[in-house]
């Protein structure tokens, strides 16, 4: 059961303490307090855990500060919407707001290689007014003989360069719990010039210990990628491990499914699920067109397949696009063949904006005007 408090009730108020005391008076029930920080307001929720099925909602609904009491009927207890009972309030990190209403591009290097390439990438993003980027330091590779990423050694220079070019958030995959500490130490030693969103790659979507580790820290938000060979429900349950650890600042990312049925794309593009994830969860939804398509194939209309599938995700309501770019793709040590060129950045941004505007027009048309 989730008790949603009204916006003006602070989490240390006397009323919340009395609600927690009342909940604790029922046998086998424990409580957890969650404060969700949105851009304009914070929302406090009290989770009642354990044998809550027999608890009446009425005594809780009588408190003046309670907005509503929601019986949790689905399994996505923390990330789920539970029908229309729970709103998707979103979160704020390092001055950037994320929700199911916002829209951000995260272009950048699949893998950090040279300092020059990182700098050229961030400089191009700044020139185009983009403050959020991707940059991989730890790469989970299919073969142990392939480049594994520059690791902790590159972090200080990546963070300093991000700060220099006004990048507020870098999405960076972690493949082991120790990487979280390495990132935190590098942020501290460089004086926090940027922020980091911890990316969970598709290969680790069910690495439950890693999920618990990123979920039990609340400093850095998490971008969770759908598992490539499991159902959406299994991925959402795995994502729930992050949220149940206490970290509610999560983005859910679709990146395609591993099957030959998607050929000639690297993965079967699954962006038709954007509305489903928005309906089932409170999370902002990201798409990764680069790892879905896996090439620079061009359609007869002149647009790259990466542009086309990006548009498919955006027109369905995606909130974030994580996309591979590289200043010199032939030099890239990972996924060069799918990287867009820096000279294509302006066109990509324009194409994304056109599609986002079309999405917004579709929503406006579908929403009945207020009387
Ligand atoms: C990545 O984004 O760099 C990556 C490895 O993606 P995925 O986990 O989706 O394969
Ligand atoms: Mn990659």
XYZ file of C-alpha atoms and ligand atoms in Angstrom:
382
model
C 0.000 0.000 0.000
C 1.297 3.476 -0.838
C 0.172 6.614 0.956
C 0.756 9.671 -1.226
C 1.033 12.871 0.793
C -0.131 16.294 -0.401
C 2.596 18.460 -1.925
C 3.021 20.798 1.043
C 3.508 18.093 3.703
C 7.146 17.852 4.673
C 8.683 14.438 5.219
C 9.594 15.226 8.847
C 6.129 16.488 9.792
C 4.288 15.316 12.859
C 1.468 13.999 10.662
C 3.778 11.629 8.808
C 5.110 10.364 12.122
C 1.536 9.635 13.261
C 0.754 7.809 10.012
C 3.867 5.668 10.438
C 2.858 4.903 14.055
C -0.632 3.922 12.913
C 0.781 1.632 10.202
C 3.165 0.019 12.680
C 0.217 -0.799 14.968
C -0.959 -3.396 12.411
C 0.834 -6.721 12.901
C 3.491 -7.650 10.330
C 3.564 -4.214 8.700
C 6.657 -2.078 8.243
C 7.029 1.311 6.566
C 9.436 3.082 4.257
C 9.449 6.815 3.651
C 10.278 8.061 0.162
C 10.780 11.642 -0.886
C 10.705 12.164 -4.631
C 12.268 15.421 -5.770
C 10.623 16.823 -8.881
C 11.601 20.129 -10.516
C 8.793 22.188 -9.065
C 7.836 20.201 -5.987
C 8.758 17.248 -3.900
C 6.410 14.392 -3.221
C 6.450 12.298 -0.072
C 5.148 8.749 -0.138
C 4.876 6.247 2.670
C 5.169 2.614 1.610
C 3.437 0.048 3.814
C 5.152 -3.307 3.409
C 4.239 -6.808 4.613
C 0.722 -8.013 5.389
C -1.093 -4.971 4.091
C -3.948 -6.820 2.369
C -6.171 -6.669 5.451
C -5.405 -3.080 6.406
C -8.292 -0.661 5.782
C -7.492 2.478 3.783
C -10.033 4.713 5.552
C -8.009 5.538 8.724
C -5.160 6.760 6.537
C -7.417 8.700 4.169
C -8.732 10.673 7.156
C -5.422 12.489 7.669
C -5.636 16.024 6.260
C -2.232 15.776 4.580
C -2.973 12.541 2.707
C -3.699 13.001 -0.973
C -4.591 9.393 -1.664
C -4.034 5.827 -0.552
C -3.161 3.385 -3.323
C -3.411 -0.375 -3.015
C -0.488 -1.885 -4.862
C -1.921 -4.474 -7.176
C 0.950 -4.917 -9.603
C 4.398 -6.280 -9.087
C 6.293 -3.129 -10.039
C 5.796 -1.797 -6.560
C 8.244 1.108 -6.710
C 8.484 2.001 -10.390
C 4.881 1.127 -11.316
C 1.951 3.469 -11.731
C -0.631 1.094 -10.216
C -3.355 2.176 -12.609
C -3.825 5.924 -12.566
C -3.193 6.105 -8.814
C 0.401 7.260 -9.037
C 1.729 10.110 -11.098
C 5.064 10.160 -12.873
C 6.639 13.081 -11.062
C 10.136 12.693 -12.515
C 13.353 13.887 -10.930
C 15.980 16.586 -11.047
C 19.709 15.931 -11.271
C 22.483 18.481 -11.579
C 20.048 21.125 -12.774
C 18.427 18.927 -15.428
C 14.823 17.779 -15.052
C 13.673 14.373 -16.274
C 10.116 13.143 -16.454
C 7.682 11.573 -18.870
C 7.076 15.103 -20.212
C 10.663 16.245 -20.836
C 12.912 15.637 -23.817
C 16.729 15.358 -23.864
C 19.376 14.120 -26.260
C 22.458 12.275 -24.932
C 24.812 12.097 -27.925
C 28.416 11.029 -27.464
C 31.116 8.414 -27.662
C 30.204 4.772 -27.226
C 33.657 4.366 -25.705
C 36.158 6.950 -24.518
C 39.385 6.605 -26.518
C 41.580 9.683 -26.896
C 41.351 12.932 -24.985
C 41.192 14.747 -28.337
C 38.111 12.822 -29.446
C 36.372 13.387 -26.113
C 37.137 17.102 -26.343
C 35.995 17.368 -29.981
C 32.745 15.618 -29.057
C 31.944 17.780 -26.030
C 32.893 20.948 -27.920
C 30.478 20.029 -30.720
C 27.714 19.377 -28.198
C 28.254 22.754 -26.580
C 28.179 24.454 -29.983
C 24.761 22.875 -30.523
C 23.418 23.732 -27.065
C 23.421 20.167 -25.695
C 24.249 19.681 -22.013
C 23.820 15.918 -21.686
C 26.139 13.320 -23.228
C 27.157 9.701 -23.260
C 30.737 8.455 -22.770
C 31.674 4.863 -21.946
C 34.721 4.155 -19.778
C 33.911 0.532 -18.869
C 32.899 -1.531 -21.892
C 31.298 -4.993 -21.620
C 32.630 -6.682 -24.766
C 31.627 -9.944 -26.369
C 35.267 -11.025 -26.686
C 37.865 -10.706 -23.909
C 40.398 -9.727 -26.573
C 38.466 -6.630 -27.619
C 39.078 -3.173 -26.159
C 37.587 -3.139 -22.661
C 37.415 0.620 -22.130
C 39.889 3.068 -20.594
C 38.387 2.506 -17.160
C 39.108 4.616 -14.080
C 42.210 6.150 -15.611
C 40.238 8.278 -18.100
C 37.605 9.528 -15.662
C 39.289 12.739 -14.399
C 39.948 14.035 -17.894
C 36.455 13.081 -19.134
C 34.838 14.889 -16.198
C 37.066 17.963 -16.528
C 36.365 18.210 -20.246
C 32.646 17.771 -19.620
C 32.780 20.680 -17.173
C 34.808 22.785 -19.606
C 32.145 22.409 -22.295
C 29.114 22.808 -20.055
C 28.049 19.144 -20.068
C 25.913 18.703 -16.956
C 25.423 14.939 -17.117
C 27.445 12.122 -18.664
C 25.731 8.749 -19.035
C 28.395 6.147 -18.270
C 27.994 2.386 -18.058
C 29.201 0.548 -14.941
C 29.783 -3.191 -15.139
C 30.962 -3.743 -11.568
C 30.057 -2.294 -8.186
C 33.623 -0.956 -7.747
C 33.087 1.359 -10.738
C 30.588 3.402 -8.729
C 33.293 4.252 -6.179
C 35.803 4.985 -8.928
C 33.360 7.424 -10.531
C 32.541 9.042 -7.198
C 36.259 9.462 -6.356
C 36.995 10.997 -9.750
C 34.058 13.394 -9.337
C 35.380 14.424 -5.923
C 39.019 14.770 -7.050
C 37.997 16.956 -10.012
C 35.576 19.073 -7.943
C 32.321 17.796 -9.491
C 32.630 19.594 -12.845
C 29.765 17.457 -14.208
C 27.256 14.837 -13.087
C 27.110 11.133 -13.953
C 24.143 8.933 -14.741
C 25.095 5.329 -14.047
C 24.187 3.204 -17.057
C 23.277 -0.447 -16.607
C 23.930 -2.180 -19.911
C 21.674 -4.777 -21.438
C 24.123 -7.562 -20.515
C 23.809 -6.659 -16.843
C 20.059 -6.138 -16.821
C 19.673 -9.124 -14.509
C 22.927 -8.747 -12.579
C 20.969 -8.346 -9.378
C 23.952 -7.575 -7.141
C 24.999 -4.735 -9.441
C 21.406 -3.499 -9.544
C 21.262 -3.494 -5.751
C 24.552 -1.567 -5.628
C 23.391 1.223 -7.952
C 20.033 1.226 -6.165
C 21.469 1.541 -2.688
C 23.353 4.731 -3.487
C 21.220 7.784 -4.086
C 23.812 10.322 -5.274
C 23.763 9.318 -8.927
C 20.712 8.524 -11.064
C 20.535 5.295 -13.070
C 19.818 4.652 -16.736
C 18.635 1.047 -16.867
C 18.743 -0.727 -20.233
C 16.246 -3.413 -21.047
C 17.678 -6.945 -21.145
C 18.169 -7.949 -24.790
C 16.755 -11.459 -24.472
C 14.118 -11.260 -21.768
C 10.543 -10.057 -21.651
C 9.629 -6.475 -20.852
C 8.094 -7.685 -17.618
C 11.347 -9.391 -16.598
C 13.268 -6.206 -17.362
C 10.837 -4.084 -15.356
C 11.140 -6.462 -12.423
C 14.922 -6.225 -12.670
C 14.669 -2.433 -12.763
C 12.596 -2.688 -9.614
C 15.760 -3.932 -7.844
C 17.274 -0.485 -8.389
C 14.221 1.325 -7.042
C 13.693 -1.019 -4.105
C 17.231 -0.245 -2.947
C 16.099 3.347 -2.379
C 17.215 5.118 -5.567
C 14.136 6.428 -7.371
C 15.986 8.515 -9.947
C 15.768 5.988 -12.770
C 15.410 6.166 -16.545
C 14.265 3.058 -18.434
C 15.939 2.551 -21.816
C 14.776 0.496 -24.805
C 17.644 -0.657 -27.039
C 16.283 -3.450 -29.193
C 16.065 -7.229 -28.797
C 18.562 -9.897 -29.813
C 16.977 -11.983 -32.566
C 17.638 -12.639 -36.235
C 14.080 -11.467 -36.873
C 15.375 -7.903 -36.757
C 17.927 -8.419 -39.538
C 19.471 -6.437 -41.110
C 19.433 -4.338 -37.952
C 21.755 -5.395 -35.130
C 18.790 -5.730 -32.787
C 15.054 -5.857 -33.359
C 13.891 -2.310 -32.747
C 11.379 -2.251 -29.899
C 10.480 1.434 -29.710
C 6.805 0.635 -30.174
C 6.965 -0.197 -26.459
C 7.644 3.416 -25.422
C 3.951 4.066 -24.627
C 3.709 0.750 -22.775
C 6.651 1.585 -20.509
C 5.203 5.043 -19.866
C 1.870 3.485 -18.944
C 3.305 0.720 -16.749
C 5.908 2.820 -14.923
C 6.539 6.303 -13.608
C 9.930 6.417 -15.286
C 11.152 8.664 -18.091
C 11.740 6.461 -21.137
C 14.941 6.496 -23.184
C 15.654 4.964 -26.582
C 19.059 3.924 -27.934
C 18.793 3.903 -31.754
C 22.528 3.220 -32.249
C 22.671 -0.131 -30.485
C 19.327 -1.044 -32.043
C 20.345 -0.412 -35.662
C 24.076 -1.072 -35.353
C 25.115 0.467 -38.677
C 25.137 3.600 -40.820
C 22.750 2.097 -43.363
C 20.894 4.739 -45.373
C 17.311 4.434 -46.615
C 16.436 5.414 -50.210
C 14.994 8.698 -48.899
C 18.491 9.738 -47.814
C 17.934 9.352 -44.072
C 20.068 6.939 -42.046
C 18.192 4.063 -40.416
C 19.433 5.496 -37.082
C 17.491 8.705 -37.844
C 14.404 6.717 -38.810
C 14.251 4.579 -35.683
C 15.026 7.607 -33.517
C 11.950 9.234 -35.041
C 9.911 6.099 -34.300
C 10.817 6.354 -30.603
C 10.289 10.104 -30.352
C 6.936 10.097 -32.146
C 5.814 7.498 -29.604
C 6.772 9.758 -26.675
C 10.392 8.909 -25.786
C 11.917 11.314 -23.274
C 15.621 10.698 -23.895
C 17.698 9.613 -26.887
C 21.072 8.005 -26.156
C 22.992 8.014 -29.408
C 26.526 7.170 -30.585
C 28.563 9.904 -32.271
C 32.297 9.966 -32.973
C 34.538 12.702 -34.415
C 36.564 10.028 -36.269
C 34.533 6.806 -36.427
C 37.309 4.938 -38.252
C 39.485 5.467 -35.125
C 36.772 4.316 -32.705
C 37.751 1.349 -30.555
C 34.151 0.215 -30.109
C 31.069 0.420 -32.341
C 32.593 2.815 -34.915
C 30.390 1.428 -37.731
C 27.205 2.665 -36.052
C 28.506 6.081 -34.955
C 27.072 9.237 -36.453
C 29.527 11.915 -37.584
C 29.924 15.200 -35.795
C 28.988 16.842 -39.102
C 25.624 15.025 -38.782
C 24.891 16.400 -35.317
C 22.993 19.503 -36.427
C 20.813 17.444 -38.782
C 20.154 14.846 -36.097
C 19.071 17.491 -33.582
C 16.813 19.153 -36.153
C 15.260 15.833 -37.169
C 14.653 14.965 -33.496
C 13.024 18.364 -32.875
C 10.756 18.025 -35.906
C 9.621 14.639 -34.625
C 9.174 15.829 -31.046
C 6.997 18.707 -32.290
C 4.943 16.213 -34.282
C 4.541 14.091 -31.143
C 3.404 17.123 -29.140
C 0.922 18.043 -31.880
C -0.428 14.485 -31.795
C -0.918 14.665 -28.026
C -2.626 18.034 -28.295
C -4.980 16.722 -30.937
C -5.824 13.682 -28.813
C -6.471 15.609 -25.605
C -9.972 17.012 -25.335
C -9.806 20.796 -24.734
C -10.756 21.899 -21.229
C -14.360 23.213 -21.026
C 26.274 1.049 -24.683
O 25.325 1.841 -24.616
O 27.441 1.405 -24.785
C 25.996 -0.408 -24.700
C 26.953 -1.303 -24.520
O 24.699 -0.670 -24.936
P 23.871 -2.015 -24.611
O 24.115 -2.314 -23.171
O 22.478 -1.601 -24.935
O 24.408 -3.054 -25.549
Mn 28.417 0.330 -28.008
